[in-house]
XYZ file of C-alpha atoms in Angstrom:
419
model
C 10.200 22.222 -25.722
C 7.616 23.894 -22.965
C 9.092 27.192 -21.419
C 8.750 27.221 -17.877
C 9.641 29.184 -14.792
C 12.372 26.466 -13.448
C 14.861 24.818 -14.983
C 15.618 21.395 -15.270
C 19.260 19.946 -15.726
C 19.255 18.410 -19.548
C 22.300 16.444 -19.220
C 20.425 13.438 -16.680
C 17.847 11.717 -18.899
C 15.089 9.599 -17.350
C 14.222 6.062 -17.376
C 10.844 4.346 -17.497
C 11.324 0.980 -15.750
C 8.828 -1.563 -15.964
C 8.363 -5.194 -14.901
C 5.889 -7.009 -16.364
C 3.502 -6.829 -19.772
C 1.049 -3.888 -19.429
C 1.794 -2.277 -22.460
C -1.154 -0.312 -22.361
C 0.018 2.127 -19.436
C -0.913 5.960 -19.633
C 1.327 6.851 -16.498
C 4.542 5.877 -18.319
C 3.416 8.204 -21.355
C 2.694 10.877 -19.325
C 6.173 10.941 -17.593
C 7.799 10.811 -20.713
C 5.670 13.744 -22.133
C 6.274 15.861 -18.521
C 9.958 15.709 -18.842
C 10.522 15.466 -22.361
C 8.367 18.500 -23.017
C 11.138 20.472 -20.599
C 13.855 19.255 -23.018
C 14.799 15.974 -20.521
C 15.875 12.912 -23.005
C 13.436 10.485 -22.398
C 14.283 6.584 -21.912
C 12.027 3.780 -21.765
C 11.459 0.099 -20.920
C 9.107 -1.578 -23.176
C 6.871 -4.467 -23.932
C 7.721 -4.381 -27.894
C 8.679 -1.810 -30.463
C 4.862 -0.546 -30.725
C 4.026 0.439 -27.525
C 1.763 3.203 -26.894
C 5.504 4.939 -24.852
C 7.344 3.492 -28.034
C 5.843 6.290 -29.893
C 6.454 9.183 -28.534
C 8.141 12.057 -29.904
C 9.629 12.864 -26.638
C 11.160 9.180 -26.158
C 15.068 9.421 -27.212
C 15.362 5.828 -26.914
C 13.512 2.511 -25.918
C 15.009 -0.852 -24.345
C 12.475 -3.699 -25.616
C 12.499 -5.675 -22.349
C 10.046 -8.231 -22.612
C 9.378 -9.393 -18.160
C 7.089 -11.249 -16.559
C 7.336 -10.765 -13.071
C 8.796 -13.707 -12.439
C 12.143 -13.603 -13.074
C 14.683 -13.583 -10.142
C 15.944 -10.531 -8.566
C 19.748 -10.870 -9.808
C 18.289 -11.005 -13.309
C 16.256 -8.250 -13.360
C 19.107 -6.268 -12.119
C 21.323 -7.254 -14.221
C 19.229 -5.818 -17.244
C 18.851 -2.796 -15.697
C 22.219 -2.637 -15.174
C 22.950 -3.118 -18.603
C 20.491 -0.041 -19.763
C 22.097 2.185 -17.442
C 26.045 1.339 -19.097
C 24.061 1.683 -22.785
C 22.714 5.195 -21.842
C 26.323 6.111 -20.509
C 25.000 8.951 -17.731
C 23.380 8.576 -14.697
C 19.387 8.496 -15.512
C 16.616 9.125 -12.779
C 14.824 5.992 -12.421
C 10.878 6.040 -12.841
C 9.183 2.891 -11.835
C 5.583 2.542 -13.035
C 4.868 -0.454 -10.782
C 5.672 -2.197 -7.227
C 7.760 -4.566 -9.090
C 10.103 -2.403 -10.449
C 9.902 0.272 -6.864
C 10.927 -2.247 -4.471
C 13.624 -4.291 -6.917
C 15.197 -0.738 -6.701
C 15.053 0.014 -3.220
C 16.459 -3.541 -2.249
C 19.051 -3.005 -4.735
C 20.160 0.597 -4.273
C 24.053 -0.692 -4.101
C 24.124 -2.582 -7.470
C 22.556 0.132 -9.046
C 23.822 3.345 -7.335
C 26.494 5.108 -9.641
C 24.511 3.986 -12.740
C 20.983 5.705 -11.810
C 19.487 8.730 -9.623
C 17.266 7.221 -7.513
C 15.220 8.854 -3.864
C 17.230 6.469 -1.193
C 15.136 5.760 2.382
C 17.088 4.012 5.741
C 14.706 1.163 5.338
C 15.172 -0.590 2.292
C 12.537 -3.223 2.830
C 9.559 -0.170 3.392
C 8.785 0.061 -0.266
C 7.531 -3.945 0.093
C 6.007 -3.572 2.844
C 3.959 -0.524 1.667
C 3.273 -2.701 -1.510
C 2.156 -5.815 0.530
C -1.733 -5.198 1.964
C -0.754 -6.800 5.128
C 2.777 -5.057 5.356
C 0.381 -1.342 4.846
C -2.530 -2.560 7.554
C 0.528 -3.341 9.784
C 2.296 -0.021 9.015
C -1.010 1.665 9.914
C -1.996 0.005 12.991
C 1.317 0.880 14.533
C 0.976 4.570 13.427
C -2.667 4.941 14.116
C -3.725 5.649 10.590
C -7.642 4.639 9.806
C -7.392 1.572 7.485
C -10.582 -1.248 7.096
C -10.629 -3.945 9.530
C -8.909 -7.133 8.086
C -7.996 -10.580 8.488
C -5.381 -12.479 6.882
C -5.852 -16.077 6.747
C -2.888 -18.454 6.886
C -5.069 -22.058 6.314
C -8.547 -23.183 5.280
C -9.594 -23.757 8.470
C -9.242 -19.717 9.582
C -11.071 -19.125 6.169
C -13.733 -21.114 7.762
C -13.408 -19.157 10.834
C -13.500 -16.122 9.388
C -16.775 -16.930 7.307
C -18.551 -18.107 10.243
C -18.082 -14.745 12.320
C -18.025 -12.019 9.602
C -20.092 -9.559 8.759
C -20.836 -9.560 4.984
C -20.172 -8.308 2.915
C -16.301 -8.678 2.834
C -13.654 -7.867 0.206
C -10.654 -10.413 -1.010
C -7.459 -9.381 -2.386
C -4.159 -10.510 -3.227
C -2.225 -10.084 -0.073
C 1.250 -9.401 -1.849
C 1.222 -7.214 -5.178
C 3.859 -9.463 -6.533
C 2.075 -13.011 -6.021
C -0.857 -11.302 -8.673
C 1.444 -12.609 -11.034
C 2.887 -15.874 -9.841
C -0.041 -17.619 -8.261
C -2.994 -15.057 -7.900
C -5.574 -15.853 -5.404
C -8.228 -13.363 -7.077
C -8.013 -11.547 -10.254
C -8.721 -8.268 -8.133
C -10.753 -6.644 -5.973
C -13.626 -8.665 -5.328
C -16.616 -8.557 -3.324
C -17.618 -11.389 -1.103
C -21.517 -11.025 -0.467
C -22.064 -14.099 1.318
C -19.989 -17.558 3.523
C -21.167 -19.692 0.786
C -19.496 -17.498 -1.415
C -16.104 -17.071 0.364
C -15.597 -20.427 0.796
C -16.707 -21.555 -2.426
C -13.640 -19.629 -3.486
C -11.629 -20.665 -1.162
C -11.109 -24.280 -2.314
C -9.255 -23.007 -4.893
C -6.992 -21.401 -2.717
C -4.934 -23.709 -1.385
C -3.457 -24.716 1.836
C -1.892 -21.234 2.395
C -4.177 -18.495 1.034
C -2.725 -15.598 -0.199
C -5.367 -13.463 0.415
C -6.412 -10.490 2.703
C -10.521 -10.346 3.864
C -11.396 -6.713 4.370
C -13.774 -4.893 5.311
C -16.459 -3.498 2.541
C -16.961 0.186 2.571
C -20.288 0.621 0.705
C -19.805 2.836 -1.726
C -22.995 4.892 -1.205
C -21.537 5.271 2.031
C -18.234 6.261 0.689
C -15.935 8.506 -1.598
C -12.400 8.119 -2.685
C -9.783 10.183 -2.553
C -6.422 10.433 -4.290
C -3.099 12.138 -2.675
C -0.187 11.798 -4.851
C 3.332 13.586 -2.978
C 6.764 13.550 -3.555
C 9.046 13.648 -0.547
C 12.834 14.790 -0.781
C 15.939 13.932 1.429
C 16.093 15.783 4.878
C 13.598 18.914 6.093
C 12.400 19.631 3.009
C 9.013 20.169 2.855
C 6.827 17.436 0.517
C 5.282 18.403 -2.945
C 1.834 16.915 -2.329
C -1.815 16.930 -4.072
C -4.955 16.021 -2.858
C -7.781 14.759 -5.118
C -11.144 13.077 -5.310
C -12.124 9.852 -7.548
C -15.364 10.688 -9.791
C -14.631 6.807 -11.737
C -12.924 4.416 -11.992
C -12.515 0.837 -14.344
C -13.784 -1.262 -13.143
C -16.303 0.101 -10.924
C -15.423 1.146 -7.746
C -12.414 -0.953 -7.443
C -9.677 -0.471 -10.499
C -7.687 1.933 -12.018
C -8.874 5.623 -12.086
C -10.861 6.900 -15.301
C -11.945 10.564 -14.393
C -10.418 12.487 -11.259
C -10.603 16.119 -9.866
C -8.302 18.429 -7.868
C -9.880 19.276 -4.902
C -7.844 20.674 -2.272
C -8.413 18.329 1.464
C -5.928 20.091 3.976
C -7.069 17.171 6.590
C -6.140 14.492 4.105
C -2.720 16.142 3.406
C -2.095 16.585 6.903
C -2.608 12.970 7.504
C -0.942 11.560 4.534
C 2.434 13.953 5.394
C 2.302 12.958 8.525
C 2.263 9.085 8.325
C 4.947 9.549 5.569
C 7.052 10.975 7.653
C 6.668 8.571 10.978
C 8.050 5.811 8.503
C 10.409 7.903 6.624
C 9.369 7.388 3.163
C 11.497 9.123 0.409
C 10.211 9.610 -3.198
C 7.107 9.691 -5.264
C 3.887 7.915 -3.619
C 0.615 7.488 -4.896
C -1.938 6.593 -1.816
C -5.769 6.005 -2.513
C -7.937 6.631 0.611
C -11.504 6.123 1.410
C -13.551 8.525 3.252
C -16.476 6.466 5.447
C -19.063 8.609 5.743
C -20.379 6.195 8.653
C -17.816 7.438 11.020
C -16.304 10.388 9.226
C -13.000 8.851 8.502
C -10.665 9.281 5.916
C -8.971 5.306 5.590
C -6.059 4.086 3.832
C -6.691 1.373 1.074
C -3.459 1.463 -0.935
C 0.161 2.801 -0.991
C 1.939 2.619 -3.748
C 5.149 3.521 -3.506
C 5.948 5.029 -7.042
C 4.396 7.219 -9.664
C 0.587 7.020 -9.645
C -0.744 5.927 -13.790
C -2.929 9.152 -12.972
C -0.116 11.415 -11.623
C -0.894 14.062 -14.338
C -4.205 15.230 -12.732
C -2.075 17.504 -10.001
C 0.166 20.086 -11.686
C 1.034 22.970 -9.386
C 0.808 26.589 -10.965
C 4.370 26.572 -10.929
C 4.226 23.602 -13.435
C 5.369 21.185 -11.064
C 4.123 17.227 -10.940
C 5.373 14.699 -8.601
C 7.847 13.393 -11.703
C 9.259 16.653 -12.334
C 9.847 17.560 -8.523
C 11.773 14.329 -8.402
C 13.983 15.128 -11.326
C 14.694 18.560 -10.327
C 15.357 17.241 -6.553
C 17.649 14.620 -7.868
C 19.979 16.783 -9.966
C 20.262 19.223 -7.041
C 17.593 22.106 -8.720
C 15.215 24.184 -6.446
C 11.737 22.532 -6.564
C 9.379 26.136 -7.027
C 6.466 26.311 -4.802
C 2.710 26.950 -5.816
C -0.736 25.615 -5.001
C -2.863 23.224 -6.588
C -5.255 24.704 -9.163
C -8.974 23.435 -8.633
C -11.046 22.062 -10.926
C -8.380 20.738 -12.797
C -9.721 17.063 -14.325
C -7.741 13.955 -15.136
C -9.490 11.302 -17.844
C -8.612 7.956 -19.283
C -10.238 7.839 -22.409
C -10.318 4.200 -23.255
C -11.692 3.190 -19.620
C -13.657 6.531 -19.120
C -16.794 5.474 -21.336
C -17.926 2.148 -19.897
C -16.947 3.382 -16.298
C -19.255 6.569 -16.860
C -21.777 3.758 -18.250
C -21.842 2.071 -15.105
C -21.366 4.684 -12.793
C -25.057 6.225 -14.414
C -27.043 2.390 -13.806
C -25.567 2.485 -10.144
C -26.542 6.169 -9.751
C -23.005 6.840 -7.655
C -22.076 10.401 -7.285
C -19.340 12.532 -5.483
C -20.168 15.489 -3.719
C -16.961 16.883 -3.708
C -16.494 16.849 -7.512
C -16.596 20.519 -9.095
C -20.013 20.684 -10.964
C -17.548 21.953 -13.276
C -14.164 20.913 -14.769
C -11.114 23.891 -15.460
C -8.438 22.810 -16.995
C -8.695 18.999 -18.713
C -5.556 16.766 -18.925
C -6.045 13.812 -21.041
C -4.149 10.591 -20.331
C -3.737 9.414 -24.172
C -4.246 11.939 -26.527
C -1.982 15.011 -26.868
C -1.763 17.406 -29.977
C 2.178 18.389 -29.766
C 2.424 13.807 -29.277
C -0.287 11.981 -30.650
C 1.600 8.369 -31.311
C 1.073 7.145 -28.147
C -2.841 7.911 -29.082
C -3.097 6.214 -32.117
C -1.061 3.634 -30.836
C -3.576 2.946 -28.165
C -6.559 2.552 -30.120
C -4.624 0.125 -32.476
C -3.997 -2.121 -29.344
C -6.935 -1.567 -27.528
C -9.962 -2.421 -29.118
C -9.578 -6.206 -29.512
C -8.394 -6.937 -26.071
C -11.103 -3.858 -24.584
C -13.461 -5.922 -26.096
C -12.835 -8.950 -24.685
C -11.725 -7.518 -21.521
C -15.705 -6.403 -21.145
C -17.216 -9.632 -22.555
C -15.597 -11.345 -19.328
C -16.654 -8.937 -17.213
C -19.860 -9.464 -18.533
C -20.064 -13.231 -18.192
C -18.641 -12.963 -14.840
C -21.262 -10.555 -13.686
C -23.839 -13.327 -14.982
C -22.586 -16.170 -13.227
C -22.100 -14.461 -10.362
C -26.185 -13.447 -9.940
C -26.780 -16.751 -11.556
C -25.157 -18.410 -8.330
C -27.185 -15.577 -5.931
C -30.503 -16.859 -7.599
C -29.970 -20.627 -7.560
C -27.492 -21.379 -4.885
């Protein structure tokens, strides 16, 4: 157990809830370490019995859950349900996707006695946020800086849009939960050309699920990271600002190396449009800065923990997890700034992202030329399970994973040079 300057209640455990298979998640090992290490019992949905979370020493107990996604709403609640009588105390809920975020805030009644949980008036916002149409909306209406977009209801406004738009253009799944039940792309994907869009399009449909965005080039472009938790009434917001060095893959995935650096104009803008919707709880929002026009723009809001939430710590010891907790049971959330310098890294990603990032020649001013303190997402010397765990899993499927990027990569400039 860590000594620190708060105190945390150690009769409410916490609960890792997950929907889906993504067993390979560093955000829901780093929760269990930040609370566990302050004595919190530790609960977790997982995949199997040998996940990565499944092994840490600070886990009192997993709940193999096996989900898809897919299954309806009454269902899913009904397991959690049944965790929540098995612990036997209320637990603070941690969701680790959008999934798992909104099928909480829609179902705050079924759940509420069972589970702590941050509560907001609106309980459709956390969808909304999650949806990339429901977040352009939101930001229109608030005047937040977001890319331009279109979101095409029928192949014939596909064919609209390619005949009138600048290229190039960026697709992606217009609801985070139809990635899993009929996915229009596999991700972020650039669109260099009409051909190109509507080549894809056929496979679409008659109602495509997709949103066409505006491409900020990224040598015209860095991205930025603000990670916040906000409590019930006045209180004022734990929040973090912080700039993306890498991430996997390239310029569009999950984040592989990060930095604190402190961006009072960024938090001022991200506390702001948090609090013209009323937002409660952890958020994890990535923003792009356009150095065209000087703007900072909102990409994504995700409205749970952040897989790279362990990159801010304030000097009080505070993360976005453990300000929940302590809000939750009723404890005084200490205050403190955000030490700079501090660095965030995903070692199984962090190699072939640094790889790529050195052929493109990308850089980021506002990175420190050098890193303090280094938090690393997988290995820990007081936990190493979920480490070895890890590799165990992840060098099959990491290899294949990068063969398929590869091949995609070559039929993609195999179609630019002989369309």
């Amino acid at each position: 157990m860590v000594k620190s300057a708060f105190a945390v209640d150690p009769a409410v455990p916490g609960l890792i809830v997950k929907i889906g298979n993504y067993p390979l998640h560093h955000g829901g090992v780093g929760a269990i370490r930040s609370l566990g290490r302050l004595g919190v019992p530790m609960y977790a949905v997982t995949e199997d019995r040998h996940t990565p979370a499944a092994a840490s020493r600070y886990l009192r107990g997993r709940f193999v859950w096996p989900t898809t996604g897919l299954e309806p709403a009454e269902r899913l609640v009904e397991g959690l349900v049944r965790i929540g009588r098995r612990i036997g105390r209320p637990a603070v809920l941690i969701p680790t996707d959008e999934e798992a975020a909104v099928l909480i805030a829609e179902h705050a009644a079924e759940l509420d006695g069972l589970f702590l949980f941050p509560r907001t008036d609106d309980p459709g916002l956390s969808r909304r946020l999650a949806s990339k149409q429901g977040l352009h909306e939101l930001c229109v209406r608030h005047g937040v800086p977001t890319p331009r977009a279109a979101f095409p209801d029928s192949p014939e406004e596909v064919e609209k849009f390619a005949a009138d738009a600048r290229f190039p253009v960026v697709a992606k799944n217009r609801e985070a939960f139809e990635r899993r039940r009929t996915p229009a792309v596999p991700g972020t994907t650039r669109i260099d050309d009409a051909e190109e869009l509507l080549a894809l399009a056929r496979g679409w449909g008659p109602k495509p699920g997709v949103i066409l965005q505006e491409y900020l080039p990224r040598e015209e472009a860095e991205d930025w990271i603000v990670h916040a938790y906000f409590g019930a009434g006045a209180t004022e917001p734990v929040l973090f600002t912080g700039v993306k060095v890498r991430s996997w893959p390239p310029h569009a995935g999950m984040t592989a190396c990060a930095y604190v650096v402190a961006n009072p104009e960024l938090a001022a803008m991200a506390r702001r449009f948090c609090a013209a919707i009323g937002f409660r709880g952890i958020a994890d929002l990535d923003w792009r800065f356009d150095r065209r026009d000087g703007r900072y723009k909102l990409l994504d809001f995700n409205p749970r923990m952040g897989a790279q939430f362990r990159l801010f710590e304030s000097e009080a010891g505070i993360d976005v997890v453990r300000a929940q907790h302590l809000d939750l049971t009723g404890r005084e959330i200490p205050r403190a700034g955000q030490p700079e310098g501090r660095r965030f890294v995903v070692e199984n990603i962090d190699l072939p992202a640094l790889l790529a990032y050195r052929r493109s020649g990308y850089t980021t001013p506002h990175a420190p030329a050098r890193a303090g303190r280094t938090e690393l997402a997988w290995l820990a010397a007081d936990d190493p399970g979920p480490f070895v765990t890890m590799l165990a899993r992840f060098v099959r499927p990491g290899a294949r994973h990068l063969m398929q990027m590869y091949r995609s990569r070559r039929r993609t400039a195999m179609r630019r040079e002989h369309p």
